[in-house]
Coordinates of C-alpha atoms in Angstrom, one line a residue:
Chain Q
M455 CA 152.0 220.6 147.8
A456 CA 153.3 221.2 151.3
A457 CA 149.8 221.2 152.8
K458 CA 149.0 217.9 151.0
K459 CA 152.1 216.3 152.5
N460 CA 151.6 217.6 156.0
G461 CA 147.9 217.0 156.3
P462 CA 148.1 213.3 157.3
V463 CA 150.9 214.0 159.7
I464 CA 148.9 216.7 161.4
A465 CA 145.9 214.5 161.5
L466 CA 147.9 211.7 163.1
G467 CA 149.4 214.1 165.6
A468 CA 145.9 215.4 166.5
V469 CA 144.7 211.8 167.1
L470 CA 147.6 211.1 169.3
A471 CA 147.2 214.3 171.3
A472 CA 143.5 213.6 171.7
G473 CA 144.4 210.1 172.9
L474 CA 146.8 211.7 175.4
A475 CA 144.2 214.1 176.7
A476 CA 141.2 211.6 176.7
P477 CA 141.9 210.0 180.1
L478 CA 141.9 213.4 181.8
V479 CA 138.6 214.4 180.1
T480 CA 137.0 211.1 181.1
G481 CA 138.0 211.8 184.7
S482 CA 141.0 209.8 185.8
P483 CA 142.7 211.4 188.7
L484 CA 145.5 213.8 187.7
G485 CA 148.0 212.3 190.1
F486 CA 147.6 208.8 188.6
Y487 CA 147.6 210.2 185.1
L488 CA 150.9 212.0 185.7
E489 CA 152.4 208.9 187.2
V490 CA 151.6 206.9 184.1
L491 CA 152.9 209.7 182.0
I492 CA 156.2 209.8 183.9
G493 CA 156.5 206.0 183.9
G494 CA 156.1 206.1 180.1
L495 CA 158.7 208.8 179.6
M496 CA 161.2 206.8 181.7
A497 CA 160.6 203.6 179.6
G498 CA 160.9 205.9 176.5
V499 CA 164.3 207.1 177.7
L500 CA 165.5 203.5 177.7
Y501 CA 164.2 202.9 174.2
S502 CA 165.9 206.1 173.1
L503 CA 169.3 204.8 174.3
V504 CA 169.1 201.8 172.1
A505 CA 167.7 203.7 169.2
L506 CA 170.6 206.1 169.3
G507 CA 173.0 203.2 168.5
F508 CA 170.9 202.3 165.5
V509 CA 170.9 205.9 164.2
L510 CA 174.6 206.4 164.7
I511 CA 175.6 203.4 162.6
F512 CA 172.9 204.0 160.0
K513 CA 173.9 207.6 159.6
A514 CA 177.6 206.9 159.1
S515 CA 177.5 203.7 157.0
G516 CA 174.0 203.2 155.7
V517 CA 174.1 199.8 157.4
F518 CA 171.0 198.8 159.4
N519 CA 172.7 197.3 162.4
F520 CA 170.5 194.5 163.5
A521 CA 173.1 193.6 166.2
Q522 CA 172.5 196.7 168.3
G523 CA 170.3 194.8 170.7
A524 CA 172.8 192.0 171.0
M525 CA 175.5 194.6 171.6
V526 CA 173.4 196.1 174.5
L527 CA 173.2 192.6 176.0
F528 CA 176.9 191.8 175.5
A529 CA 178.0 195.1 177.0
A530 CA 175.7 194.7 180.0
L531 CA 176.9 191.2 180.6
A532 CA 180.5 192.3 180.4
L533 CA 179.8 195.1 182.9
A534 CA 177.9 193.0 185.3
R535 CA 180.4 190.1 185.3
L536 CA 183.5 192.2 185.4
A537 CA 182.1 194.2 188.4
E538 CA 181.6 190.8 190.0
W539 CA 184.9 189.3 189.2
L540 CA 187.3 192.3 189.6
P541 CA 187.2 192.4 193.4
A542 CA 188.4 188.7 193.5
W543 CA 191.0 189.2 190.7
I544 CA 192.8 192.4 191.8
G545 CA 191.4 193.1 195.2
I546 CA 189.6 196.2 194.3
P547 CA 186.8 197.0 196.7
A548 CA 183.4 195.8 195.4
G549 CA 180.7 198.3 194.8
F550 CA 181.4 201.6 193.1
P551 CA 185.2 201.3 192.5
A552 CA 184.8 197.9 190.9
L553 CA 181.9 199.1 188.9
T554 CA 183.8 202.1 187.6
L555 CA 186.7 200.0 186.5
A556 CA 184.4 197.4 185.0
F557 CA 182.7 200.2 183.0
V558 CA 186.1 201.3 181.6
L559 CA 187.1 197.8 180.7
A560 CA 183.7 197.1 179.2
A561 CA 184.0 200.3 177.1
G562 CA 187.4 199.0 176.0
I563 CA 185.9 195.6 175.0
M564 CA 183.2 197.4 173.0
V565 CA 185.9 199.4 171.1
G566 CA 187.8 196.2 170.5
L567 CA 184.6 194.6 169.2
A568 CA 184.0 197.5 166.8
W569 CA 187.5 197.0 165.5
V570 CA 187.0 193.2 165.0
I571 CA 183.6 193.8 163.3
E572 CA 185.1 196.3 160.9
R573 CA 188.0 194.0 160.1
I574 CA 186.3 190.7 159.5
V575 CA 182.7 191.6 158.7
L576 CA 182.4 195.1 157.1
R577 CA 185.7 195.4 155.2
P578 CA 185.3 192.3 153.0
L579 CA 181.7 193.4 152.2
V580 CA 182.7 196.9 150.9
A581 CA 180.7 197.8 147.8
Q582 CA 178.3 194.9 148.2
D583 CA 174.5 195.0 148.4
P584 CA 173.0 196.6 151.5
V585 CA 171.1 193.4 151.9
A586 CA 174.4 191.5 152.3
L587 CA 175.4 193.9 155.1
L588 CA 172.0 193.5 156.8
M589 CA 172.5 189.8 156.7
A590 CA 176.0 190.2 158.1
T591 CA 174.7 192.2 161.1
L592 CA 172.1 189.5 161.6
G593 CA 174.9 187.0 161.8
V594 CA 176.7 189.3 164.3
T595 CA 173.6 189.4 166.4
F596 CA 173.5 185.6 166.8
F597 CA 177.2 185.4 167.3
L598 CA 177.1 188.0 170.1
D599 CA 174.1 186.4 171.8
G600 CA 175.9 183.0 171.9
F601 CA 179.4 184.2 172.4
G602 CA 178.3 186.4 175.3
Q603 CA 176.9 183.4 177.0
T604 CA 180.1 181.5 176.3
I605 CA 182.2 184.0 178.0
W606 CA 180.0 185.6 180.6
G607 CA 177.5 182.9 181.4
S608 CA 173.7 182.7 180.9
D609 CA 172.2 183.4 184.3
I610 CA 170.5 186.6 185.3
Y611 CA 173.0 189.0 186.7
K612 CA 172.6 192.2 188.7
I613 CA 174.2 195.5 188.1
D614 CA 174.0 197.5 191.3
L615 CA 174.5 201.2 190.7
G616 CA 174.0 201.8 194.4
I617 CA 170.8 203.7 193.9
S618 CA 167.8 202.7 195.9
K619 CA 165.0 201.2 193.8
D620 CA 162.4 202.5 196.2
P621 CA 160.0 204.9 194.7
T622 CA 159.9 208.4 196.1
M623 CA 156.8 210.5 196.5
I624 CA 157.0 213.9 194.9
L625 CA 154.5 216.8 194.7
E626 CA 152.7 215.4 197.7
S627 CA 151.3 218.9 198.5
M628 CA 149.7 219.2 195.1
F629 CA 148.0 215.9 194.7
Q630 CA 146.4 213.6 197.2
G631 CA 148.9 210.8 197.7
G632 CA 151.6 212.5 195.6
I633 CA 153.2 210.9 192.5
L634 CA 155.3 207.8 192.8
V635 CA 158.6 208.2 190.9
S636 CA 161.6 205.8 191.0
K637 CA 164.9 207.5 191.7
E638 CA 166.6 205.1 189.5
D639 CA 164.4 206.1 186.6
L640 CA 165.3 209.8 187.2
I641 CA 169.0 209.0 187.1
A642 CA 168.5 207.0 183.9
A643 CA 166.9 210.0 182.4
V644 CA 169.8 212.3 183.4
I645 CA 172.3 209.8 182.0
A646 CA 170.5 209.6 178.7
A647 CA 170.3 213.4 178.5
G648 CA 174.0 213.7 179.2
L649 CA 174.8 211.1 176.6
V650 CA 172.7 212.9 174.0
I651 CA 174.4 216.3 174.7
L652 CA 177.8 214.6 174.5
L653 CA 177.0 213.0 171.1
A654 CA 175.5 216.2 169.7
L655 CA 178.7 218.1 170.6
F656 CA 180.8 215.4 169.2
F657 CA 179.0 215.4 165.9
Q658 CA 178.6 219.1 165.5
K659 CA 181.8 220.5 166.9
T660 CA 184.7 218.1 166.3
A661 CA 186.5 217.4 163.0
T662 CA 185.9 213.6 163.4
G663 CA 182.2 214.3 164.0
R664 CA 182.1 216.4 160.9
A665 CA 183.9 213.6 158.9
L666 CA 181.3 211.1 160.2
R667 CA 178.5 213.3 158.9
A668 CA 180.3 213.8 155.6
V669 CA 180.6 210.0 155.2
A670 CA 176.9 209.7 156.0
D671 CA 176.1 212.1 153.2
D672 CA 178.3 210.8 150.5
H673 CA 180.9 208.1 151.3
Q674 CA 182.5 208.2 147.9
A675 CA 183.2 211.9 148.0
A676 CA 184.4 211.5 151.6
Q677 CA 186.8 209.0 150.4
S678 CA 188.0 211.1 147.5
I679 CA 189.1 213.9 149.9
G680 CA 191.1 211.4 152.0
I681 CA 188.7 210.5 154.8
P682 CA 189.6 206.8 155.4
L683 CA 186.3 204.9 155.5
N684 CA 187.7 202.0 157.5
R685 CA 188.8 204.2 160.4
I686 CA 185.4 206.0 160.3
W687 CA 183.6 202.7 160.6
V688 CA 185.6 201.6 163.5
I689 CA 184.9 205.0 165.2
V690 CA 181.2 204.8 164.6
W691 CA 180.8 201.2 165.7
A692 CA 182.9 202.0 168.8
V693 CA 180.6 205.0 169.6
A694 CA 177.6 202.8 169.1
G695 CA 179.2 200.2 171.3
F696 CA 179.7 202.8 174.0
V697 CA 176.0 203.8 173.7
A698 CA 175.0 200.2 173.9
L699 CA 177.1 199.9 177.1
V700 CA 175.3 202.9 178.7
A701 CA 171.9 201.5 177.6
G702 CA 172.9 198.1 178.9
M703 CA 174.0 199.5 182.2
V704 CA 170.8 201.5 182.8
W705 CA 168.6 198.7 181.6
G706 CA 170.5 196.0 183.4
A707 CA 170.3 197.9 186.6
K708 CA 166.5 198.2 186.2
L709 CA 165.6 194.7 184.9
G710 CA 168.6 192.6 185.6
V711 CA 171.0 191.5 182.9
Q712 CA 169.4 188.7 181.0
F713 CA 168.8 187.4 177.5
S714 CA 165.5 189.3 177.1
L715 CA 167.4 192.6 177.0
A716 CA 168.4 191.8 173.4
Q717 CA 164.7 191.3 172.5
L718 CA 163.5 194.4 174.3
A719 CA 166.0 196.2 172.2
L720 CA 163.9 195.4 169.2
K721 CA 161.5 198.1 170.5
A722 CA 164.1 200.5 169.2
L723 CA 162.9 199.7 165.7
P724 CA 159.6 201.5 165.8
V725 CA 161.4 204.3 167.6
V726 CA 163.8 204.9 164.8
I727 CA 161.0 204.7 162.2
L728 CA 159.1 207.3 164.2
G729 CA 162.0 209.6 164.9
G730 CA 163.8 209.2 161.5
F731 CA 166.7 206.9 160.7
T732 CA 169.2 209.7 160.5
S733 CA 168.3 211.9 163.4
I734 CA 169.8 211.8 166.9
P735 CA 167.1 214.1 168.4
G736 CA 164.6 212.0 166.5
A737 CA 165.8 208.9 168.3
I738 CA 165.2 210.6 171.6
I739 CA 161.8 212.1 170.9
G740 CA 160.7 209.0 169.1
G741 CA 161.6 206.9 172.1
L742 CA 159.7 209.2 174.4
I743 CA 156.6 209.1 172.2
I744 CA 156.7 205.3 172.0
G745 CA 157.3 205.0 175.7
V746 CA 154.5 207.3 176.7
G747 CA 152.2 206.0 174.0
E748 CA 152.4 202.4 174.9
K749 CA 152.0 203.0 178.7
M750 CA 149.0 205.3 178.1
A751 CA 147.4 202.8 175.8
E752 CA 148.0 199.9 178.1
V753 CA 146.6 201.7 181.2
F754 CA 143.8 203.7 179.7
L755 CA 142.8 202.0 176.5
G756 CA 142.8 198.5 178.0
P757 CA 140.0 198.8 180.5
P758 CA 137.4 200.4 178.1
L759 CA 138.1 197.6 175.6
V760 CA 137.5 195.0 178.3
K761 CA 134.2 196.8 179.2
M762 CA 132.9 197.3 175.7
W763 CA 133.7 194.1 173.9
D764 CA 134.6 191.8 176.7
L765 CA 138.2 191.4 175.4
A766 CA 141.0 190.2 177.6
G767 CA 142.4 193.7 177.2
G768 CA 146.1 193.0 177.9
G769 CA 149.2 193.1 175.8
I770 CA 148.5 196.5 174.2
E771 CA 152.0 197.5 175.2
N772 CA 153.4 194.8 173.0
W773 CA 151.9 195.9 169.7
F774 CA 151.1 199.6 170.2
A775 CA 154.6 200.8 169.2
Y776 CA 154.6 198.8 165.9
V777 CA 151.2 200.0 164.9
L778 CA 152.2 203.5 165.5
A779 CA 155.4 203.0 163.5
L780 CA 153.3 201.5 160.7
L781 CA 151.0 204.5 160.6
F782 CA 154.0 206.8 160.5
L783 CA 155.6 204.9 157.6
M784 CA 152.5 205.6 155.6
V785 CA 152.2 209.3 156.3
R786 CA 155.9 210.3 156.7
P787 CA 158.4 207.6 155.7
E788 CA 161.5 209.7 156.6
G789 CA 160.2 209.9 160.2
L790 CA 159.7 213.0 162.3
F791 CA 163.2 214.4 162.0
G792 CA 164.8 212.3 159.3
E793 CA 166.9 214.0 156.8
K794 CA 164.9 214.9 153.8
H795 CA 166.3 213.7 150.5
I796 CA 167.7 216.8 148.9
D797 CA 167.2 216.5 145.1
R798 CA 168.2 219.0 142.5
V799 CA 165.6 219.0 139.7
Chain H
M679 CA 214.6 215.7 130.9
T680 CA 213.1 216.2 134.4
T681 CA 210.8 213.6 135.9
P682 CA 207.2 214.6 135.5
L683 CA 205.0 215.2 138.5
L684 CA 202.7 212.4 137.5
S685 CA 203.4 209.6 135.0
V686 CA 201.0 206.9 134.1
N687 CA 202.6 204.0 132.3
G688 CA 200.6 201.5 130.3
I689 CA 197.9 200.9 132.8
E690 CA 195.1 198.4 132.2
V691 CA 192.0 198.5 134.4
I692 CA 189.5 195.7 134.8
Y693 CA 186.2 196.0 136.5
N694 CA 184.5 193.1 138.2
H695 CA 187.4 190.8 137.0
V696 CA 186.0 190.7 133.5
I697 CA 185.4 194.1 132.0
L698 CA 188.5 195.6 130.4
V699 CA 188.1 199.4 130.4
L700 CA 191.6 200.8 130.0
K701 CA 193.8 199.0 127.5
G702 CA 197.2 200.4 128.2
V703 CA 197.1 204.1 128.9
S704 CA 200.2 206.2 129.2
F705 CA 200.6 209.9 129.8
S706 CA 202.3 212.3 132.0
V707 CA 201.6 215.6 133.8
P708 CA 204.5 218.0 134.2
E709 CA 205.0 220.1 137.4
G710 CA 202.7 223.1 137.2
G711 CA 200.9 221.9 134.1
I712 CA 197.3 221.7 133.1
V713 CA 196.8 218.5 131.2
A714 CA 193.5 217.6 129.6
L715 CA 192.1 214.1 129.1
L716 CA 189.5 214.3 126.3
G717 CA 187.0 211.9 125.0
G718 CA 183.4 211.0 124.7
N719 CA 181.2 209.0 127.1
G720 CA 182.7 205.7 128.2
A721 CA 186.1 206.5 126.8
G722 CA 187.8 205.8 130.1
K723 CA 188.5 209.3 131.4
T724 CA 186.9 208.9 134.8
T725 CA 188.4 205.4 135.2
T726 CA 191.8 206.9 134.5
L727 CA 191.4 209.5 137.2
R728 CA 190.1 206.9 139.6
A729 CA 193.1 204.7 138.9
V730 CA 195.4 207.6 139.8
S731 CA 193.5 208.6 142.9
R732 CA 193.1 205.0 144.1
L733 CA 189.3 205.2 144.1
L734 CA 188.7 202.1 142.0
K735 CA 188.2 199.6 144.8
G736 CA 184.8 201.0 145.8
E737 CA 183.7 200.4 142.2
R738 CA 185.2 196.9 142.1
G739 CA 187.9 197.8 139.6
E740 CA 191.6 197.2 139.7
V741 CA 194.8 198.1 137.9
T742 CA 196.1 194.9 136.5
K743 CA 199.0 196.1 134.4
G744 CA 201.3 199.1 134.2
Y745 CA 202.2 201.4 137.0
I746 CA 201.7 205.0 138.2
E747 CA 204.4 207.3 139.5
Y748 CA 204.1 210.5 141.4
K749 CA 207.2 212.6 142.0
G750 CA 209.2 209.5 140.8
E751 CA 207.6 207.2 143.4
R752 CA 205.2 204.3 142.7
I753 CA 201.8 205.2 144.2
D754 CA 199.7 202.2 143.0
A755 CA 199.8 200.5 146.4
L756 CA 198.8 203.5 148.4
T757 CA 195.3 204.3 149.9
T758 CA 193.5 207.4 148.9
Y759 CA 194.2 208.8 152.3
D760 CA 197.9 208.5 151.8
L761 CA 197.7 210.0 148.4
V762 CA 195.7 213.0 149.7
K763 CA 198.3 213.5 152.4
R764 CA 201.0 213.6 149.7
G765 CA 199.1 216.2 147.8
V766 CA 196.9 214.5 145.1
V767 CA 193.2 215.1 145.4
Q768 CA 190.4 214.2 143.1
V769 CA 187.3 216.4 142.5
M770 CA 184.7 213.9 141.5
E771 CA 182.4 214.2 138.5
G772 CA 179.0 215.5 139.5
R773 CA 180.4 217.6 142.3
H774 CA 179.4 215.3 145.2
C775 CA 179.1 217.9 147.9
F776 CA 177.9 216.8 151.3
A777 CA 174.4 217.9 150.9
H778 CA 173.4 218.2 154.5
L779 CA 176.6 220.0 155.6
S780 CA 176.9 223.8 155.2
V781 CA 179.3 225.1 152.6
E782 CA 181.8 226.0 155.2
E783 CA 181.6 222.6 156.8
N784 CA 182.1 221.0 153.4
L785 CA 185.3 223.0 153.0
L786 CA 186.5 222.1 156.5
T787 CA 186.1 218.4 155.8
G788 CA 188.6 218.9 153.0
A789 CA 191.3 219.5 155.6
Y790 CA 190.7 216.2 157.3
T791 CA 194.0 214.7 156.4
R792 CA 196.1 217.7 157.5
N793 CA 197.4 217.8 161.0
A794 CA 197.2 221.6 160.9
S795 CA 196.5 224.0 163.6
K796 CA 193.3 226.0 163.7
G797 CA 195.1 229.1 162.5
E798 CA 196.5 227.3 159.5
I799 CA 193.1 225.9 158.6
D800 CA 191.5 229.3 159.0
A801 CA 194.1 230.7 156.7
S802 CA 193.4 228.1 154.1
L803 CA 189.7 228.8 154.4
E804 CA 190.2 232.5 153.8
K805 CA 192.3 231.7 150.8
V806 CA 189.5 229.5 149.3
Y807 CA 187.1 232.3 150.0
A808 CA 189.4 234.7 148.2
Y809 CA 189.3 232.6 145.1
F810 CA 185.6 231.8 145.4
P811 CA 184.0 235.0 146.9
R812 CA 180.6 233.5 146.1
L813 CA 181.2 230.7 148.6
K814 CA 181.8 233.2 151.4
T815 CA 178.3 234.7 151.0
R816 CA 176.8 231.2 151.1
R817 CA 179.0 229.8 153.8
T818 CA 176.2 228.9 156.2
S819 CA 173.8 227.5 153.6
Q820 CA 173.3 223.7 153.4
S821 CA 175.2 222.9 150.3
G822 CA 172.4 220.7 148.9
Y823 CA 170.4 223.9 148.4
T824 CA 173.1 225.9 146.6
S825 CA 173.3 226.2 142.8
G826 CA 175.2 223.8 140.6
G827 CA 178.0 226.3 140.0
E828 CA 178.4 227.0 143.7
Q829 CA 178.5 223.2 144.4
Q830 CA 181.3 222.8 141.8
M831 CA 183.1 225.7 143.5
T832 CA 182.5 224.1 146.9
A833 CA 183.9 220.8 145.6
I834 CA 187.1 222.5 144.2
G835 CA 187.5 224.6 147.3
R836 CA 187.1 221.5 149.5
A837 CA 190.0 219.8 147.5
L838 CA 192.1 223.0 147.9
M839 CA 191.7 222.7 151.7
A840 CA 193.9 219.6 151.6
H841 CA 196.7 221.8 150.4
P842 CA 197.3 219.8 147.2
T843 CA 200.1 220.0 144.7
M844 CA 197.9 218.3 142.1
I845 CA 194.1 218.2 141.6
L846 CA 192.4 215.6 139.4
L847 CA 189.4 217.5 138.1
D848 CA 186.7 215.3 136.7
E849 CA 184.3 217.0 134.3
P850 CA 183.9 220.3 136.1
S851 CA 181.7 221.7 133.3
M852 CA 179.0 219.1 133.7
G853 CA 175.5 220.5 133.8
L854 CA 176.6 224.1 134.1
A855 CA 175.8 227.2 132.1
P856 CA 178.7 228.2 129.7
Q857 CA 179.2 231.4 131.6
I858 CA 179.7 229.6 134.9
V859 CA 182.0 227.1 133.2
E860 CA 184.2 229.9 132.0
E861 CA 184.2 231.4 135.5
I862 CA 185.3 228.1 137.0
F863 CA 188.0 227.6 134.4
E864 CA 189.4 231.1 135.0
I865 CA 189.7 230.2 138.7
V866 CA 191.5 226.9 137.8
K867 CA 193.9 228.9 135.6
D868 CA 194.4 231.3 138.5
L869 CA 195.1 228.5 141.0
N870 CA 197.5 227.0 138.6
A871 CA 199.4 230.3 138.1
R872 CA 199.4 231.6 141.6
E873 CA 199.3 228.5 143.8
R874 CA 201.4 226.3 141.4
V875 CA 198.7 223.6 141.6
S876 CA 199.0 221.2 138.7
F877 CA 195.8 219.9 137.1
L878 CA 194.8 216.7 135.4
L879 CA 191.5 217.5 133.8
A880 CA 189.0 215.1 132.3
E881 CA 186.5 216.8 130.0
Q882 CA 183.9 216.2 127.3
N883 CA 183.7 219.9 126.7
T884 CA 186.8 219.9 124.4
S885 CA 186.8 223.5 123.3
V886 CA 186.9 224.9 126.9
A887 CA 189.3 222.3 128.0
L888 CA 191.8 223.0 125.2
K889 CA 191.4 226.7 125.8
Y890 CA 192.6 226.4 129.3
S891 CA 195.1 223.5 129.3
N892 CA 198.7 223.3 128.0
Y893 CA 198.6 219.7 126.7
G894 CA 195.9 217.3 125.8
Y895 CA 195.4 213.5 125.3
I896 CA 192.4 212.1 123.5
L897 CA 191.1 208.9 124.9
E898 CA 188.9 206.6 122.9
N899 CA 187.7 203.1 123.9
G900 CA 190.3 202.9 126.7
R901 CA 193.2 203.9 124.5
I902 CA 195.0 207.2 123.9
V903 CA 194.6 207.9 120.2
M904 CA 196.1 211.3 119.9
D905 CA 198.1 213.7 122.0
G906 CA 199.7 217.1 121.6
E907 CA 200.0 220.7 122.7
A908 CA 196.6 222.1 123.4
S909 CA 196.9 224.7 120.6
S910 CA 198.0 222.1 118.0
L911 CA 195.1 219.8 119.0
A912 CA 192.7 222.7 118.8
S913 CA 193.8 223.3 115.2
N914 CA 193.9 219.6 114.2
E915 CA 191.3 218.9 111.5
D916 CA 190.1 215.6 113.0
V917 CA 189.8 217.0 116.5
K918 CA 187.9 220.0 115.0
E919 CA 185.5 217.8 113.2
F920 CA 184.9 215.0 115.8
Y921 CA 185.3 216.8 119.1
L922 CA 184.8 220.5 118.4
G923 CA 182.0 220.1 115.9
V924 CA 183.5 222.5 113.4
S925 CA 183.7 221.1 109.9
S926 CA 185.6 222.5 107.0
G927 CA 182.9 223.4 104.6
E928 CA 180.5 220.9 103.0
R929 CA 179.0 217.9 104.9
K930 CA 181.0 214.8 105.1
S931 CA 179.6 211.5 104.0
F932 CA 179.6 208.3 106.0
R933 CA 182.4 207.0 103.9
D934 CA 184.7 209.6 105.3
A935 CA 183.7 208.8 108.8
K936 CA 184.6 205.2 108.1
F937 CA 187.9 206.3 106.7
Y938 CA 188.6 208.2 109.9
K939 CA 187.8 205.1 112.0
R940 CA 190.3 203.1 110.1
R941 CA 192.9 205.7 110.5
K942 CA 192.3 205.9 114.2
R943 CA 192.9 202.2 114.6
W944 CA 196.2 202.7 112.9
L945 CA 197.0 205.5 115.2
A946 CA 196.3 203.5 118.3

């Protein structure tokens, strides 16, 4: 039984691994290969950050939060604009001090937002169909997209973390020409790793984290022993809001804060399908696989396609993640690390 | 007469605004008592417990008439959280453990409403392990993979962690081997005697329930049709026949059953 179930997964893994190794076999230079690999991992980290938000809310309330991308945009806008306005308002020096204060304020705004969403969206919909809740988060998405523009404006804004965007060469002695790595990307990776460790500790070690996991397992039973669901929802949306803020900061610093952030966040969907809707490590590893996969496919799969069938060859990055997610849904619907349904028979 | 720990006075419960499930139920639980609510499927036992523990809202039900008092105070406007803080916890039917949490984590979540120090919580944990030694050996297992009896013990232990004065126990015998049922009821009796925890017990397993409780109420179709000391109920001819499956001699005809129905209406 187990073998039958794992067979397709192993096969899919083997195909992916073969795809990963193929460019090396066909003779692309190792230095360039590693560069693409690292670039993919960095993009993956950013996907992971958004996927984390999805997983948190899905775990604790069973709600598929469509608004996570909009929350990323909203948080990034708040951060960018506050960092810009604060020096004028209260005379705080621009740059790092203003950015720090703006970060704290934006975090406060996201917590407030969580409270409002729980009050006026989730609470009235208690014990309704999951579809009703999904639609509600869809509404929240459009509201946040628009309302964000109303408050913060609709231009492209910059978040300046004070890190140079210039790529640095590493391992120059090992490869001819070295490998180009952006310092900003490295810092993003460190931030993401720190956030994941923080979340893991919160979920595993604190009483609140335990209560969140309990609610995720069985919200009725959690309620019966006195865990107040309303409070738990506020907490989990606030945490997801904080994660959105971190993702928005890192992404905004890289690409500029603009409307397309909310759409890029949809890339988190295949990530959670791959990693499993209920697994925090799954969100991270899923993000990395998607990030690396699509970069590799774009760079190494595109040119042969052009050569063989005279296709245009571009845009692989856009669909690769979704095709991968689809394949995964077929062979392993709970994702790589999703919680297996425990049934007593 | 002293005020009972819990008194339920003529409550009516309606689901979804239209379905009338409880039609005026009244009963009381004295301090330190074990009171059984008996009845078949759909009689309204679980609804009654949910009405007391304020868990109806999630099922779209509400108490439309009557009132519920705990220690002489109205509790029908409280949240479940407040109620657990005051010492009333429900153990739900079908155990409802947190499947992906370990047994010990399950127990620890039970203490969520207490602002207790780590030392106090550890002491409670040890106490639970003293009553349920089996749980101690399985403390690190995911509770979804433990046996039905162990899950029931986990659920009761989890409720104990809230330091309750009263536990609402919904169908603890469900799906368990008779031997395990006896074991669990022995522990309930022990808890009642040594920790002074009062129990309101909803059961279909009438014989076990009457063996371990002091007083019983029989619910049928949302009404209480009979009540009395557990021993007198156990020896009542009708209870014996319809709930304990013991008949006095030859088989009864359908006529008699009809007679019984008529009489029950009169009782109600």
